[in-house]
Amino acid sequence: MDPERKIPYPYQIVPYCIRFFGLSSNLLVNNEKHVIHGISITFETLRRENITSQQLYLLSASIDVVERYQAFLESSHSSLSTQVFNNCSKPWFGEYCQYSFNLTWSFDKIVRNYFSDIKLQAGNSFTAETCYTFIECNRGPSPSCLDWREICDGKIDCLNDGRDEIDCEKLDLNECEEDEFRCSNGFCIPKELFNDDPLTPDCIDRSDEKYDQKESSNFDHRLSKICKRGILIYVNNFTENYCLCPPAYFGYRCEYQNQRVSLVLQFRTVEWRTVFTFVIMLVDENTNIHSSEQYDYVSLRDCRKKFNFYLLYSTQPKYVNQTYYVRIDIYNKEKMEYYDTMFYPIRYSFLPVHRLALLVDVPIRDVATVSKKCLLKCLHGQCRYFSNFDKYFCQCLNGYSGMLCTIKNSCDCSPDSIYVGIVNNRSICICPLDKFGPRCYLKRTGCISNLCSNSSRCIANDETYSETEYYCLCSQGYMGSRCENPETKIEFLFAKTISIPQTMFIYFIYIPSISKSYSSPPADPPQIIMVSKLKFYESSSFVYFGGEFHIIFVKIHQHYYLALLRHNSTLGINISTTIIPEHRCLSIKDLFTDNIPILPRWHRAKHYHIPCQKHSNLVCFYDNDFFMCLCDIDRNANCFKFDYRPLYKCFGYNYCENDGQCHIDNSTCPTSSSCFCKECYYGSRCQFTTTGFGLSLDDILGYNIWPNIPFSRQPKVATLDGGGGWGTRTVIDTTIPGISIFV
């Protein structure tokens, strides 16, 4: 791990398995009546000894065995009482204690040695160690064979009929959208992923990043003589050896290349405190699930992280005439309810490896649940609509599958989990926050002691990839790994001559320190934009901010004001500042009467010292095209790049009504969203209006009633009628001009 690396390392778990197509699983286990390298203990014996499933888990028992034992403890089902746990003696492992690694090497050395070879092979010329065999290709005398990367590379490699280049013109003719980057091989990726991290290219040919292929390695090639692309294990009494293959390879020696879908996913959501579960599935035209992966995601923790993995076809080779797609189901893990589904087609079935690099924008809940008339008759399920594709599908109930949910399957998910579907005769289950395991029977222990401070929420992390057992979702106003540190609280007051705004944009500016060497120009000051909405009874506003900053500007009534300027960026203190007319930043159009404002940007910048020297009370001024400038104590202009464009995007979704504009505070890792309303509209979604007749008290007060707060603690405007009884006539003075409301 590089402590100076600002971009999170990609998440990837690579399952290594014995992958022999056509070989019975019975041949992979010890078929003797007793286990040679361990002791067999029945579930009933374990229960009498008060052994918990957590203890079995810590003994490195198979996860399937641990879950079956927990199910036995919960139900005491007699059919499970005779099942056994095989307590293996070192160095043996596996459900039947039948496997062992190299006895002379540590497991750490085996893994490091293997991945050193992987890095060495990356980008190098193809070798005959592994072959793609799903095309009958004559490459000449043995051991020459076809590599999957030679398919559609613009050169004919198969001497018989050039079938390695059939249909490849479809890639040449492929055109990308305006918001996409075209890889050298014809695939498209989102432009946001172009040149974002040289260590994690998104194009499968690496054409989106500057990639250094020079890698040093002290790889010991003794293993590669046995396992071409896998990890060597010994079976039974060291009389046999097998190879554990990654998803990209199969065969006794991992010598054959798999057909697969290679995915790179990056998620974005404005619901930054919500715990989502993403279920990613490879599905065919008959809605059969071929393979799946799932991840728990919290934007505060996982923003900008990439998720890399393979999805395999259940049949090798795949059926070329069938259509396949990637389906992503989204669930709210805290509420344990369905959220949304997305659809991504596999367009080029003739390719052995299809790369999908996706920037998945999770829609806002109110937008995701827009109802549409469904045309499918789902017998044991509910008809759903893909939020990003004009297509319907059936979401089946527990134990059912098929296009219309007509196929009955057994569901072995725990009672408190959510059933998603069936893959390889196993149920796909969504676990509650405090459970884990393929069937969700095991209890997470990371949050038992709950070390999160200040009423923050403890989220148990996924044991398979997390560096810590838990993650703290901090309450408002706190930050830190355990939410132990207060954020900076800033209160904004308004001078009497400034009318109180309905909406205020707040710009936090951090000035990086300048290197003494001056070897490179200083970086542009980082800028974070927040939105504060004031209710009509409020005369001030406050926000919490957890980052460092030196300057605060605010935008109210289409004017900019300098709200705060400080030399130190001390965190965790309370600040109160007043917006005054004297700190208004003027436009250069107001300061220059000649043709200077219409000059090119850098030409007019030469004149920026004039306003500070000419106007002794001027604090700041701005150029809408690029700059914000401060007048220093010597009356010189100190200018820096300033982003004047609010982020009216919300990832393509707009949940604001009445032509309101959806605003997020950061395009990469947003922490808030809000609606910027047009004149005469207000409310959290611009759903209320002050125009015309029929303005009801419920509409106005509904925006100001605080949820989950007792009536006695509600704002005064919402409680005026509480003690007067019927017939009481009270005048409420609002900030809506010309309107008095009588109760």
XYZ file of C-alpha atoms in Angstrom:
743
model
C 0.000 0.000 0.000
C 1.231 3.486 -0.915
C 0.343 5.968 1.873
C 0.689 8.919 -0.544
C -1.707 7.439 -3.092
C -4.891 9.565 -3.119
C -6.948 7.265 -5.363
C -8.247 4.161 -3.549
C -6.744 0.896 -4.666
C -9.193 -1.181 -6.708
C -11.075 -3.920 -4.929
C -10.733 -7.395 -6.371
C -11.113 -10.846 -4.884
C -9.826 -13.563 -7.196
C -11.301 -16.989 -6.371
C -8.833 -19.805 -7.044
C -10.563 -23.110 -7.677
C -9.985 -26.499 -9.244
C -11.556 -25.884 -12.644
C -11.839 -29.133 -14.602
C -14.671 -28.988 -17.089
C -16.334 -32.373 -17.480
C -14.759 -33.793 -14.312
C -17.088 -35.060 -11.592
C -16.747 -33.251 -8.272
C -16.631 -36.663 -6.557
C -13.159 -37.164 -7.984
C -11.911 -34.088 -6.141
C -12.553 -35.384 -2.622
C -11.219 -38.124 -0.438
C -13.586 -41.048 -0.949
C -12.275 -43.120 1.954
C -14.636 -43.853 4.856
C -12.641 -41.724 7.271
C -10.542 -38.578 7.025
C -6.814 -39.336 7.133
C -5.519 -35.858 7.952
C -7.991 -34.806 10.625
C -10.730 -35.792 13.051
C -14.422 -36.036 12.120
C -16.855 -34.580 14.665
C -20.644 -34.690 14.262
C -22.776 -31.576 14.623
C -24.561 -33.146 17.581
C -21.242 -33.632 19.381
C -20.230 -30.042 18.675
C -23.499 -28.778 20.127
C -23.116 -30.859 23.299
C -19.656 -29.334 23.732
C -21.191 -25.826 23.357
C -19.103 -25.092 20.266
C -20.384 -22.039 18.392
C -20.340 -21.437 14.651
C -18.001 -18.501 15.305
C -15.471 -20.902 16.813
C -15.712 -23.170 13.767
C -15.217 -20.137 11.548
C -12.054 -19.185 13.437
C -10.813 -22.765 12.976
C -10.847 -22.099 9.202
C -13.657 -24.542 8.595
C -15.366 -24.443 5.211
C -17.901 -21.602 5.118
C -20.560 -24.040 3.882
C -19.939 -26.347 6.847
C -20.082 -23.430 9.293
C -23.402 -22.240 7.857
C -24.898 -25.731 7.918
C -23.865 -26.032 11.560
C -25.444 -22.668 12.428
C -28.652 -23.711 10.656
C -28.572 -26.904 12.748
C -28.153 -24.891 15.967
C -31.109 -22.677 15.088
C -33.465 -25.467 14.064
C -32.011 -28.601 15.727
C -33.074 -30.441 12.592
C -32.394 -34.142 13.082
C -31.279 -34.620 9.478
C -28.291 -32.335 10.130
C -27.233 -33.842 13.455
C -25.132 -36.575 11.826
C -23.285 -34.218 9.491
C -19.645 -33.751 10.374
C -16.992 -31.112 10.713
C -13.537 -32.388 9.800
C -10.969 -30.741 12.055
C -7.868 -30.858 9.856
C -4.334 -31.263 11.102
C -1.700 -28.913 9.706
C -0.895 -28.328 6.875
C -4.058 -29.901 5.448
C -7.212 -28.005 4.572
C -10.485 -28.436 2.703
C -13.835 -29.834 3.766
C -12.325 -33.336 3.769
C -8.768 -32.308 4.757
C -7.587 -33.496 1.368
C -5.482 -30.514 0.204
C -2.082 -29.112 1.166
C 0.280 -26.456 -0.176
C 4.033 -26.727 -0.658
C 5.386 -27.771 2.753
C 8.733 -26.014 2.283
C 7.225 -22.622 1.449
C 5.031 -20.358 3.531
C 1.646 -19.476 2.074
C 2.754 -15.839 1.928
C 5.756 -16.780 -0.210
C 3.580 -18.849 -2.538
C 1.178 -15.952 -3.118
C 3.911 -13.342 -3.552
C 5.780 -15.582 -5.963
C 2.681 -16.206 -8.024
C 1.672 -12.550 -8.314
C 5.220 -11.511 -9.162
C 4.843 -13.670 -12.239
C 1.459 -12.114 -13.028
C 3.022 -8.630 -13.009
C 5.907 -9.851 -15.140
C 3.531 -11.289 -17.738
C 1.332 -8.170 -17.936
C 1.663 -6.595 -21.343
C 4.393 -8.990 -22.481
C 4.299 -10.882 -25.768
C 2.125 -13.971 -25.881
C 3.585 -17.348 -25.034
C 2.422 -20.888 -25.685
C 1.961 -21.590 -21.957
C -1.805 -21.041 -22.149
C -4.135 -21.387 -25.125
C -7.592 -20.353 -26.232
C -9.098 -23.576 -27.584
C -12.702 -22.625 -28.362
C -11.721 -21.773 -31.950
C -10.310 -24.485 -34.191
C -7.208 -22.636 -35.247
C -4.198 -23.916 -37.154
C -1.231 -21.970 -35.798
C 1.357 -24.322 -37.193
C 3.432 -26.988 -35.428
C 2.929 -27.674 -31.716
C 3.195 -26.069 -29.201
C 1.954 -23.012 -31.125
C -1.637 -22.105 -30.246
C -4.003 -19.155 -30.271
C -4.100 -16.605 -27.442
C -7.434 -14.834 -26.820
C -5.705 -11.449 -27.218
C -4.865 -12.358 -30.836
C -8.556 -12.434 -31.748
C -9.579 -9.231 -33.536
C -6.079 -7.768 -33.332
C -6.028 -6.896 -37.047
C -3.737 -9.797 -38.013
C -4.745 -13.226 -39.332
C -3.244 -15.855 -37.037
C -5.286 -18.945 -37.978
C -3.697 -20.364 -41.119
C -6.735 -22.449 -42.077
C -9.376 -19.781 -42.719
C -8.499 -16.674 -40.694
C -11.413 -17.263 -38.350
C -9.717 -15.298 -35.577
C -10.692 -12.099 -37.463
C -14.287 -13.009 -38.387
C -16.888 -10.311 -37.476
C -14.152 -8.043 -36.132
C -15.196 -5.213 -38.445
C -18.075 -4.607 -36.011
C -15.528 -3.290 -33.528
C -13.941 -1.048 -36.154
C -17.340 0.450 -36.980
C -18.325 0.937 -33.351
C -18.866 4.591 -32.450
C -18.770 5.894 -28.906
C -21.033 8.521 -27.374
C -19.844 12.066 -26.708
C -19.324 11.294 -23.035
C -17.226 8.188 -23.804
C -13.602 7.478 -24.717
C -12.893 5.020 -27.536
C -10.257 2.416 -26.695
C -7.835 1.313 -29.394
C -9.708 -1.992 -29.780
C -13.048 -0.253 -30.438
C -14.618 -0.588 -26.982
C -16.002 2.458 -25.180
C -15.487 3.573 -21.591
C -16.878 6.623 -19.721
C -14.723 9.703 -20.254
C -14.483 10.152 -16.492
C -12.430 6.939 -16.373
C -9.953 8.057 -19.041
C -6.478 8.774 -17.695
C -7.700 8.592 -14.090
C -5.189 6.106 -12.672
C -2.159 4.630 -14.488
C -2.180 1.567 -12.226
C -5.754 0.566 -13.096
C -6.474 0.856 -16.842
C -10.123 0.513 -17.841
C -9.618 -0.376 -21.506
C -8.674 -4.024 -21.767
C -5.870 -3.020 -24.162
C -4.701 -0.382 -21.611
C -4.995 2.396 -24.200
C -6.679 4.767 -21.713
C -3.632 5.022 -19.440
C 0.104 5.501 -19.750
C 1.176 2.074 -18.606
C 4.742 1.151 -17.681
C 5.371 -2.445 -18.702
C 8.818 -2.604 -17.142
C 8.511 -4.711 -14.028
C 11.235 -6.355 -12.037
C 10.601 -9.775 -10.585
C 12.406 -12.428 -8.608
C 9.894 -15.052 -9.705
C 10.809 -18.687 -9.160
C 9.719 -20.442 -12.380
C 9.725 -23.883 -10.795
C 6.008 -23.557 -10.093
C 5.106 -22.471 -13.632
C 6.422 -25.767 -14.989
C 3.523 -27.482 -13.224
C 0.786 -24.819 -13.032
C 0.748 -22.533 -16.036
C -1.437 -19.854 -14.450
C -2.398 -21.311 -11.089
C -1.245 -22.204 -7.599
C 0.004 -25.725 -6.932
C -1.678 -27.861 -4.257
C -1.147 -31.466 -3.223
C -3.980 -33.957 -2.806
C -4.477 -36.755 -0.282
C -1.054 -38.275 0.590
C 1.012 -36.078 -1.753
C 0.516 -38.708 -4.436
C -1.206 -36.227 -6.748
C -1.116 -32.515 -7.397
C -3.686 -30.158 -8.815
C -3.682 -26.491 -9.726
C -5.979 -23.844 -8.288
C -6.921 -21.681 -11.272
C -8.137 -18.062 -11.303
C -11.380 -17.380 -13.225
C -9.539 -16.573 -16.456
C -8.094 -20.110 -16.792
C -9.114 -23.746 -16.481
C -7.718 -27.234 -16.974
C -5.560 -29.605 -14.935
C -2.649 -27.160 -15.181
C -4.674 -23.952 -15.743
C -3.421 -24.128 -19.304
C -6.638 -23.109 -21.092
C -8.176 -19.633 -21.341
C -11.782 -19.118 -20.266
C -14.523 -17.191 -22.003
C -15.642 -14.474 -19.614
C -16.931 -10.974 -19.001
C -14.331 -8.670 -17.478
C -15.883 -5.859 -15.446
C -14.551 -2.628 -13.996
C -17.216 -0.870 -11.933
C -17.232 2.462 -10.165
C -20.365 3.507 -8.289
C -21.685 6.988 -7.539
C -24.615 7.974 -5.370
C -25.847 11.105 -3.638
C -27.162 8.948 -0.790
C -23.750 9.021 0.793
C -24.771 7.572 4.177
C -26.842 4.666 2.845
C -25.443 1.120 2.889
C -26.167 -0.465 -0.484
C -25.662 -4.025 -1.671
C -24.909 -4.420 -5.370
C -25.595 -7.829 -6.921
C -23.896 -8.142 -10.320
C -25.086 -11.051 -12.471
C -24.330 -12.462 -15.921
C -27.722 -13.417 -17.376
C -28.795 -14.969 -20.683
C -31.883 -14.297 -22.792
C -33.853 -16.911 -20.819
C -32.991 -15.094 -17.541
C -30.717 -17.927 -16.389
C -28.028 -16.562 -14.082
C -24.599 -17.882 -15.105
C -22.498 -16.281 -12.354
C -22.755 -13.467 -9.835
C -20.839 -11.257 -7.421
C -22.065 -8.925 -4.697
C -20.577 -6.049 -2.740
C -21.614 -3.828 0.137
C -21.072 -0.162 -0.648
C -21.080 3.026 1.423
C -20.221 6.173 -0.518
C -18.447 7.770 2.444
C -16.112 4.765 2.606
C -15.911 3.525 -0.979
C -16.221 6.604 -3.194
C -13.868 6.480 -6.228
C -12.994 2.856 -5.507
C -13.011 0.560 -8.526
C -14.317 -2.996 -8.371
C -12.663 -5.467 -10.754
C -13.832 -9.028 -11.338
C -14.804 -11.678 -13.880
C -18.194 -13.197 -14.594
C -18.016 -16.672 -16.157
C -20.417 -18.441 -18.478
C -21.866 -21.614 -16.964
C -21.147 -23.489 -20.194
C -17.781 -23.438 -21.938
C -17.852 -22.632 -24.746
C -20.783 -20.248 -24.454
C -23.696 -20.392 -26.872
C -22.702 -17.892 -29.545
C -26.270 -17.490 -30.818
C -27.601 -16.525 -27.395
C -27.692 -12.968 -26.103
C -26.249 -12.161 -22.695
C -26.354 -9.135 -20.444
C -25.075 -7.923 -17.098
C -27.797 -7.136 -14.595
C -27.078 -5.091 -11.471
C -29.614 -5.297 -8.646
C -29.373 -2.652 -5.926
C -30.693 -3.172 -2.388
C -30.862 -0.883 0.617
C -29.069 -3.064 3.149
C -30.199 -1.082 6.185
C -33.892 -1.278 5.338
C -33.519 -4.704 3.674
C -35.564 -3.666 0.670
C -35.217 -3.612 -3.098
C -33.991 -0.321 -4.585
C -33.295 -0.515 -8.332
C -32.029 -2.636 -11.262
C -29.842 -1.764 -14.250
C -29.201 -3.495 -17.576
C -25.966 -3.620 -19.619
C -25.975 -5.750 -22.808
C -23.037 -7.883 -23.986
C -22.795 -6.660 -27.555
C -20.044 -8.748 -29.180
C -20.739 -12.431 -28.600
C -17.928 -13.489 -30.957
C -15.274 -12.169 -28.554
C -13.888 -14.578 -25.945
C -13.466 -11.778 -23.383
C -15.925 -8.896 -23.246
C -14.785 -5.874 -21.242
C -17.325 -3.606 -19.547
C -16.004 -0.500 -17.802
C -19.026 1.125 -16.174
C -19.640 4.240 -14.135
C -22.836 3.223 -12.347
C -24.871 6.196 -11.125
C -27.393 5.102 -8.522
C -30.621 7.012 -9.160
C -32.280 9.024 -6.433
C -34.949 6.938 -4.768
C -37.942 9.043 -5.823
C -36.770 8.864 -9.426
C -35.946 5.160 -9.318
C -39.445 4.215 -8.203
C -41.364 6.013 -10.945
C -44.135 3.578 -11.822
C -44.670 2.404 -15.395
C -47.264 0.081 -16.811
C -45.683 -3.351 -16.918
C -46.480 -5.756 -19.720
C -45.210 -8.996 -18.138
C -47.381 -11.452 -16.204
C -45.051 -12.615 -13.445
C -46.660 -15.685 -11.865
C -44.588 -15.788 -8.660
C -42.938 -12.398 -8.673
C -43.220 -8.715 -9.434
C -42.753 -6.941 -12.733
C -39.935 -4.394 -12.679
C -38.469 -1.855 -15.082
C -34.749 -1.354 -15.731
C -33.988 2.233 -14.741
C -31.387 2.709 -17.507
C -32.927 0.629 -20.293
C -36.355 0.418 -21.928
C -37.053 -3.149 -20.872
C -39.110 -5.070 -18.288
C -38.204 -8.107 -16.201
C -39.730 -10.306 -13.506
C -38.267 -10.155 -10.021
C -39.101 -13.575 -8.592
C -40.196 -14.462 -5.083
C -38.303 -16.860 -2.820
C -37.548 -20.143 -4.513
C -38.694 -19.194 -8.024
C -36.856 -18.368 -11.234
C -37.458 -18.146 -14.977
C -38.607 -15.390 -17.304
C -42.076 -15.306 -15.694
C -41.093 -16.831 -12.322
C -42.654 -20.203 -13.132
C -39.725 -22.485 -12.215
C -39.738 -23.778 -8.644
C -36.355 -24.002 -6.888
C -35.285 -24.632 -3.334
C -34.370 -21.495 -1.388
C -31.783 -22.026 1.339
C -31.339 -18.379 2.387
C -31.791 -17.599 6.080
C -35.292 -16.372 7.060
C -34.131 -12.776 7.643
C -32.326 -12.427 4.298
C -33.519 -11.530 0.784
C -33.610 -14.102 -2.003
C -32.355 -12.799 -5.376
C -32.124 -15.865 -7.609
C -30.404 -19.173 -8.336
C -26.909 -19.667 -9.743
C -25.307 -23.109 -10.088
C -28.074 -24.602 -7.896
C -27.231 -22.206 -5.056
C -29.383 -19.349 -3.809
C -28.145 -15.771 -4.064
C -28.919 -14.156 -0.709
C -28.742 -10.552 0.559
C -27.731 -10.540 4.222
C -28.809 -8.088 6.932
C -26.138 -5.730 8.250
C -25.265 -8.037 11.134
C -25.089 -11.278 9.096
C -22.756 -12.771 6.481
C -22.117 -15.971 4.566
C -23.541 -17.332 1.283
C -26.797 -18.192 3.102
C -26.626 -15.356 5.700
C -26.566 -17.626 8.761
C -23.395 -16.278 10.371
C -23.236 -13.367 12.796
C -20.868 -10.450 12.280
C -18.955 -9.544 15.421
C -17.278 -6.296 14.358
C -19.911 -4.048 15.949
C -20.586 -5.967 19.163
C -18.421 -3.607 21.223
C -19.555 -0.573 19.125
C -16.497 1.653 19.368
C -18.134 4.450 17.353
C -18.561 7.651 19.369
C -21.141 10.442 19.484
C -24.240 8.410 18.582
C -22.715 7.304 15.284
C -23.670 4.087 13.504
C -21.366 1.095 13.434
C -21.367 -0.826 10.141
C -19.754 -4.259 10.224
C -17.387 -4.550 7.276
C -17.180 -7.443 4.861
C -14.544 -9.833 6.216
C -13.480 -10.799 2.720
C -11.920 -7.503 1.706
C -11.933 -4.963 4.511
C -8.850 -3.937 6.443
C -10.923 -3.306 9.578
C -13.828 -5.155 11.188
C -16.144 -2.166 11.231
C -16.772 1.276 9.796
C -18.308 4.213 11.650
C -20.970 6.275 9.879
C -20.618 9.507 11.785
C -23.488 11.635 13.015
C -23.732 15.168 11.688
C -20.964 17.303 13.117
C -18.414 14.536 13.749
C -15.623 12.840 11.832
C -12.696 10.460 12.329
C -12.308 6.688 12.156
C -14.461 6.411 15.297
C -16.310 9.730 14.896
C -14.355 11.034 17.851
C -13.457 14.428 16.346
C -15.902 17.318 15.931
C -16.266 18.949 12.535
C -15.999 22.691 12.124
C -19.358 24.363 12.699
C -19.834 27.613 10.798
C -22.756 29.915 11.567
C -23.728 32.525 8.986
C -25.479 35.685 10.158
C -26.786 38.443 7.902
C -26.486 42.195 8.245
C -29.788 44.052 8.508
C -29.303 45.574 5.080
C -29.072 42.132 3.434
C -32.349 40.302 2.955
C -32.273 36.750 4.270
C -31.971 34.355 1.323
C -33.964 31.203 0.705
C -30.924 29.386 -0.705
C -27.230 30.050 -0.176
C -24.249 28.532 -1.987
C -21.171 28.164 0.214
C -17.705 27.821 -1.366
C -14.913 26.379 0.795
C -11.430 27.126 -0.571
C -8.236 25.455 0.614
C -4.914 27.080 -0.345
C -2.177 24.422 -0.721
C 1.274 25.238 0.566
C 3.744 26.302 -2.122
C 6.857 24.203 -2.567
C 10.070 26.073 -1.803
C 11.766 24.536 -4.815
C 9.253 26.109 -7.241
C 9.926 23.160 -9.546
C 6.291 23.144 -10.630
C 3.502 25.740 -10.632
C 1.228 25.727 -7.566
C -1.890 23.596 -7.825
C -5.309 25.179 -8.169
C -6.989 25.619 -4.781
C -9.396 22.731 -4.064
C -12.988 23.901 -3.893
C -16.023 22.312 -2.237
C -19.516 23.697 -2.772
C -22.329 23.240 -0.268
C -25.923 24.418 -0.367
C -27.774 25.754 2.656
C -31.539 26.242 2.497
C -33.143 28.534 5.050
C -36.692 28.073 6.253
C -38.827 31.176 6.356
C -38.646 31.528 10.146
C -34.820 31.341 10.214
C -32.623 34.425 10.374
C -29.287 32.589 10.211
C -27.823 29.363 8.885
C -25.142 26.951 9.987
C -23.284 24.082 8.336
C -20.740 21.470 9.393
C -17.571 20.998 7.382
C -15.003 18.274 7.980
C -12.216 19.401 5.663
C -9.517 22.024 5.787
C -10.222 25.479 4.383
C -8.830 29.015 4.432
C -11.493 31.017 2.608
C -15.288 30.936 2.469
C -17.317 32.713 -0.183
C -21.105 32.685 -0.266
C -23.464 33.373 -3.130
C -26.840 34.880 -2.258
C -29.244 36.806 -4.473
C -26.828 36.265 -7.403
C -24.073 38.157 -5.547
C -20.788 36.840 -4.117
C -19.557 37.785 -0.639
C -16.339 37.066 1.202
C -17.603 35.353 4.357
C -14.368 34.270 6.033
C -10.622 34.550 5.546
C -8.127 32.896 7.887
C -4.461 31.913 7.792
C -4.748 28.615 9.684
C -7.054 25.766 8.718
C -7.730 24.519 12.252
C -10.378 21.792 12.399
C -13.120 21.173 14.925
C -13.860 24.707 16.114
C -17.045 26.787 16.096
C -17.030 29.842 13.840
C -19.584 32.620 13.533
C -19.385 35.118 10.689
C -21.673 37.862 9.423
C -22.372 38.546 5.766
C -22.049 42.313 5.315
C -22.479 44.555 2.244
C -18.881 45.802 2.521
C -17.610 42.286 1.741
C -19.500 41.939 -1.504
C -17.291 40.876 -4.420
C -17.871 43.037 -7.474
C -17.732 41.891 -11.064
C -15.018 43.245 -13.349
C -17.873 44.542 -15.491
C -18.750 46.880 -12.617
C -15.135 47.905 -12.016
C -13.940 48.589 -15.565
C -15.795 51.018 -17.786
C -13.609 50.582 -20.860
C -13.081 47.543 -23.091
C -10.939 45.592 -20.608
C -13.735 43.095 -19.698
C -13.972 41.957 -23.328
C -10.250 41.272 -23.712
C -9.004 37.653 -23.774
C -8.687 36.113 -20.317
C -4.958 36.481 -19.769
C -4.855 39.931 -21.361
C -7.437 41.340 -18.976
C -5.729 39.602 -16.036
C -2.809 42.020 -16.486
C -5.105 44.839 -15.342
C -6.399 43.141 -12.188
C -4.153 45.204 -9.893
C -6.061 48.372 -10.831
C -9.364 47.734 -8.935
C -7.595 47.051 -5.621
C -5.538 50.244 -5.909
C -8.379 52.384 -7.208
C -11.022 51.281 -4.675
C -9.594 51.346 -1.151
C -12.593 49.557 0.404
C -12.763 46.787 -2.178
C -12.285 43.359 -0.572
C -12.721 41.047 -3.552
C -13.815 40.951 -7.172
C -14.434 38.248 -9.727
C -14.262 37.393 -13.369
C -17.130 35.082 -14.291
C -14.954 33.369 -16.842
C -12.222 32.081 -14.553
C -10.888 34.075 -11.584
C -11.768 35.168 -8.079
C -9.459 37.856 -6.669
C -8.739 39.133 -3.157
C -7.243 42.544 -2.435
C -4.399 42.093 0.051
C -3.076 44.559 2.612
C -0.710 46.107 0.047
C -3.660 46.597 -2.345
C -2.430 43.984 -4.768
C -4.764 41.489 -6.421
C -4.303 37.871 -5.354
C -6.228 35.823 -7.922
C -6.933 32.115 -8.252
C -9.060 29.810 -10.346
C -12.666 29.702 -9.184
C -15.407 27.383 -10.394
C -18.548 29.449 -10.918
C -20.613 26.617 -12.335
C -22.792 24.881 -9.749
C -23.080 21.154 -10.361
C -26.614 20.947 -11.720
C -26.310 17.265 -12.574
C -27.191 14.754 -9.873
C -25.732 12.094 -12.217
C -28.350 12.643 -14.890
C -31.339 12.321 -12.538
C -33.454 15.305 -11.544
C -35.875 14.688 -8.713
C -36.697 18.401 -8.392
C -40.157 19.514 -9.452
C -41.342 22.640 -11.274
C -38.140 22.994 -13.313
C -35.962 23.089 -10.222
C -32.298 22.243 -10.695
C -30.696 19.380 -8.807
C -27.399 20.318 -7.181
C -24.671 18.095 -5.737
C -21.719 19.471 -3.831
C -19.062 17.374 -5.571
C -19.127 15.614 -8.946
C -16.816 12.805 -7.791
C -17.738 12.079 -4.181
C -20.919 14.016 -3.357
C -22.048 14.307 0.233
C -25.289 16.217 -0.288
C -27.919 17.008 -2.878
C -30.570 19.684 -2.963
C -32.931 21.482 -5.302
C -32.328 25.029 -6.470
C -35.835 26.369 -7.024
C -37.081 28.909 -9.511
C -38.667 32.100 -8.269
C -41.981 31.574 -6.455
C -41.221 27.891 -5.713
C -39.862 26.387 -2.537
C -39.642 23.146 -0.579
C -37.075 20.356 -0.463
C -38.048 19.402 -4.031
C -39.478 22.774 -5.176
C -42.887 21.168 -4.772
C -44.613 24.224 -3.249
C -45.543 27.491 -4.935
C -46.542 30.963 -3.767
C -48.279 31.921 -7.010
C -52.040 32.018 -7.510
C -54.632 30.966 -4.978
C -55.072 27.884 -2.867
C -51.862 28.169 -0.840
C -52.646 25.994 2.170
C -51.143 26.143 5.622
C -50.322 22.432 5.343
C -48.172 23.126 2.294
C -46.217 25.881 4.021
C -45.825 24.215 7.397
C -45.058 20.811 5.890
C -41.683 22.122 4.779
C -40.892 23.309 8.310
C -42.035 20.368 10.430
C -38.994 18.444 11.612
C -39.299 14.647 11.257
C -38.861 12.385 14.307
C -38.987 15.387 16.699
C -41.648 15.669 19.476
C -44.377 18.258 18.914
C -43.186 20.313 21.881
C -39.780 20.762 20.214
C -41.109 21.692 16.772
C -40.419 25.203 15.404
C -42.700 27.889 16.783
C -44.407 28.392 13.441
C -45.557 24.749 13.493
C -46.890 24.814 17.085
C -48.862 28.072 17.199
C -52.166 26.239 16.964
C -51.206 23.602 19.527
C -52.679 25.212 22.650
C -55.293 27.581 21.330
C -57.960 25.042 20.516
C -60.601 25.444 17.860
C -61.604 28.963 17.045
C -58.284 30.533 17.997
C -57.321 33.101 15.371
C -53.580 33.681 15.086
C -51.726 35.731 12.492
C -48.489 34.154 11.296
C -46.075 36.592 9.715
C -44.162 34.862 6.920
C -41.398 36.000 4.637
C -43.661 35.581 1.633
C -44.350 39.164 0.530
C -47.933 40.303 0.639
C -49.360 37.175 2.264
C -50.808 36.811 5.747
C -52.105 33.422 6.772
C -54.920 33.090 9.300
C -55.398 30.020 11.461
